[in-house]
Coordinates of C-alpha atoms in Angstrom, one line a residue:
P6 CA 50.0 162.5 8.8
D7 CA 52.9 163.1 11.1
V8 CA 53.3 160.8 14.2
E9 CA 52.9 163.8 16.4
D10 CA 49.4 164.4 15.0
N11 CA 48.3 161.0 16.5
Y12 CA 48.7 162.2 20.1
N13 CA 46.6 164.6 22.2
S14 CA 48.0 167.0 24.8
D15 CA 48.1 164.2 27.4
G16 CA 50.3 162.0 25.2
D17 CA 47.4 159.6 24.5
I18 CA 46.7 158.3 21.1
Q19 CA 43.7 160.0 19.4
E20 CA 41.3 158.4 16.9
M21 CA 42.5 159.1 13.4
D22 CA 40.2 160.2 10.6
Y23 CA 41.8 157.9 8.0
A24 CA 41.5 154.8 10.1
E25 CA 37.8 154.2 9.9
G26 CA 36.5 151.3 11.9
I27 CA 39.3 151.5 14.4
T28 CA 38.3 153.0 17.7
L29 CA 40.3 154.3 20.6
E30 CA 39.3 151.2 22.5
D31 CA 40.9 149.0 19.8
I32 CA 44.0 151.0 19.9
Q33 CA 44.2 150.8 23.7
R34 CA 43.7 147.0 23.6
A35 CA 46.4 146.7 20.9
R36 CA 48.8 148.8 23.1
A37 CA 48.0 146.6 26.2
R38 CA 48.6 143.4 24.1
W39 CA 51.9 144.8 22.8
Q40 CA 53.0 145.6 26.3
T41 CA 52.1 142.1 27.4
I42 CA 54.1 140.6 24.6
Q43 CA 57.0 142.9 25.3
S44 CA 57.1 142.0 29.0
D45 CA 56.8 138.2 28.2
T46 CA 59.8 138.4 25.8
N47 CA 61.9 140.8 27.8
N48 CA 63.5 138.1 30.0
L49 CA 64.2 135.8 27.0
S50 CA 65.9 138.6 25.1
R51 CA 68.1 139.5 28.0
R52 CA 69.2 135.9 28.4
L53 CA 69.9 135.7 24.7
C54 CA 72.0 138.9 24.8
E55 CA 73.9 137.6 27.8
K56 CA 74.7 134.3 26.0
L57 CA 75.8 136.1 22.9
R58 CA 78.0 138.4 25.0
L59 CA 79.7 135.4 26.6
V60 CA 80.2 133.8 23.2
M61 CA 81.6 137.0 21.6
E62 CA 83.8 138.2 24.5
P63 CA 86.5 135.6 24.0
L64 CA 86.8 136.5 20.4
V65 CA 87.8 140.1 21.3
A66 CA 90.1 138.9 24.2
T67 CA 92.1 136.7 21.9
K68 CA 93.0 139.6 19.7
L69 CA 94.6 141.5 22.7
R70 CA 98.0 140.5 24.0
G71 CA 101.1 141.7 25.8
D72 CA 102.1 143.8 28.8
Y73 CA 102.3 147.4 27.8
R74 CA 102.4 150.7 29.6
T75 CA 99.4 151.9 27.5
G76 CA 96.7 150.1 25.7
K77 CA 93.1 149.4 25.2
R78 CA 92.2 147.0 28.1
V79 CA 93.6 146.2 31.5
N80 CA 95.2 142.8 32.0
M81 CA 93.4 141.8 35.2
K82 CA 96.1 139.2 36.1
R83 CA 98.6 142.0 36.4
I84 CA 96.5 144.3 38.7
I85 CA 97.5 142.7 42.0
G86 CA 101.2 142.9 41.1
Y87 CA 100.8 146.5 40.0
I88 CA 99.2 147.5 43.3
A89 CA 101.7 145.5 45.4
S90 CA 104.6 147.2 43.6
G91 CA 103.5 150.5 44.8
Y92 CA 102.1 151.3 41.4
R93 CA 105.6 151.1 39.8
K94 CA 105.2 148.0 37.6
D95 CA 102.7 149.5 35.3
K96 CA 102.8 147.2 32.4
I97 CA 99.2 146.2 32.9
W98 CA 97.7 147.0 29.5
L99 CA 96.7 144.8 26.6
R100 CA 97.0 145.9 23.0
R101 CA 95.5 144.5 19.8
T102 CA 97.9 142.1 18.1
K103 CA 95.7 140.8 15.3
P104 CA 94.3 143.3 12.8
A105 CA 90.5 143.9 13.0
K106 CA 88.5 142.5 10.1

C-alpha cells in the first residue's frame, strides 16, 4: 500500500489491515518514543555538525587565495580598507588556486 493510505483525513496514522496485532495505541507509543529519541539526539547531532564544519572550513579556505576584483569569497581582511578607500580599492575577492578534487 502507498504511504498516503496509512493516514486519515486528520493526518493521523490509521490501523492497517496487513499489520495484524499492531494497534493504533502501539503506533502512537512508537511515534512518541521516536520523538523522544529524536529530541534527545538533536543537540548531539548539532554539536557534531558544528565540529565538522569547523574542521572542514579551513580546508576550503586554504584553496582560496589572492586579491582579485571578482571571485568566490570575500577576503574579510580587505573589507575595512575597501570601505575606508571610498569603495575604490576593490580587490577584496579570493579565487580558487588549487584544483578541486
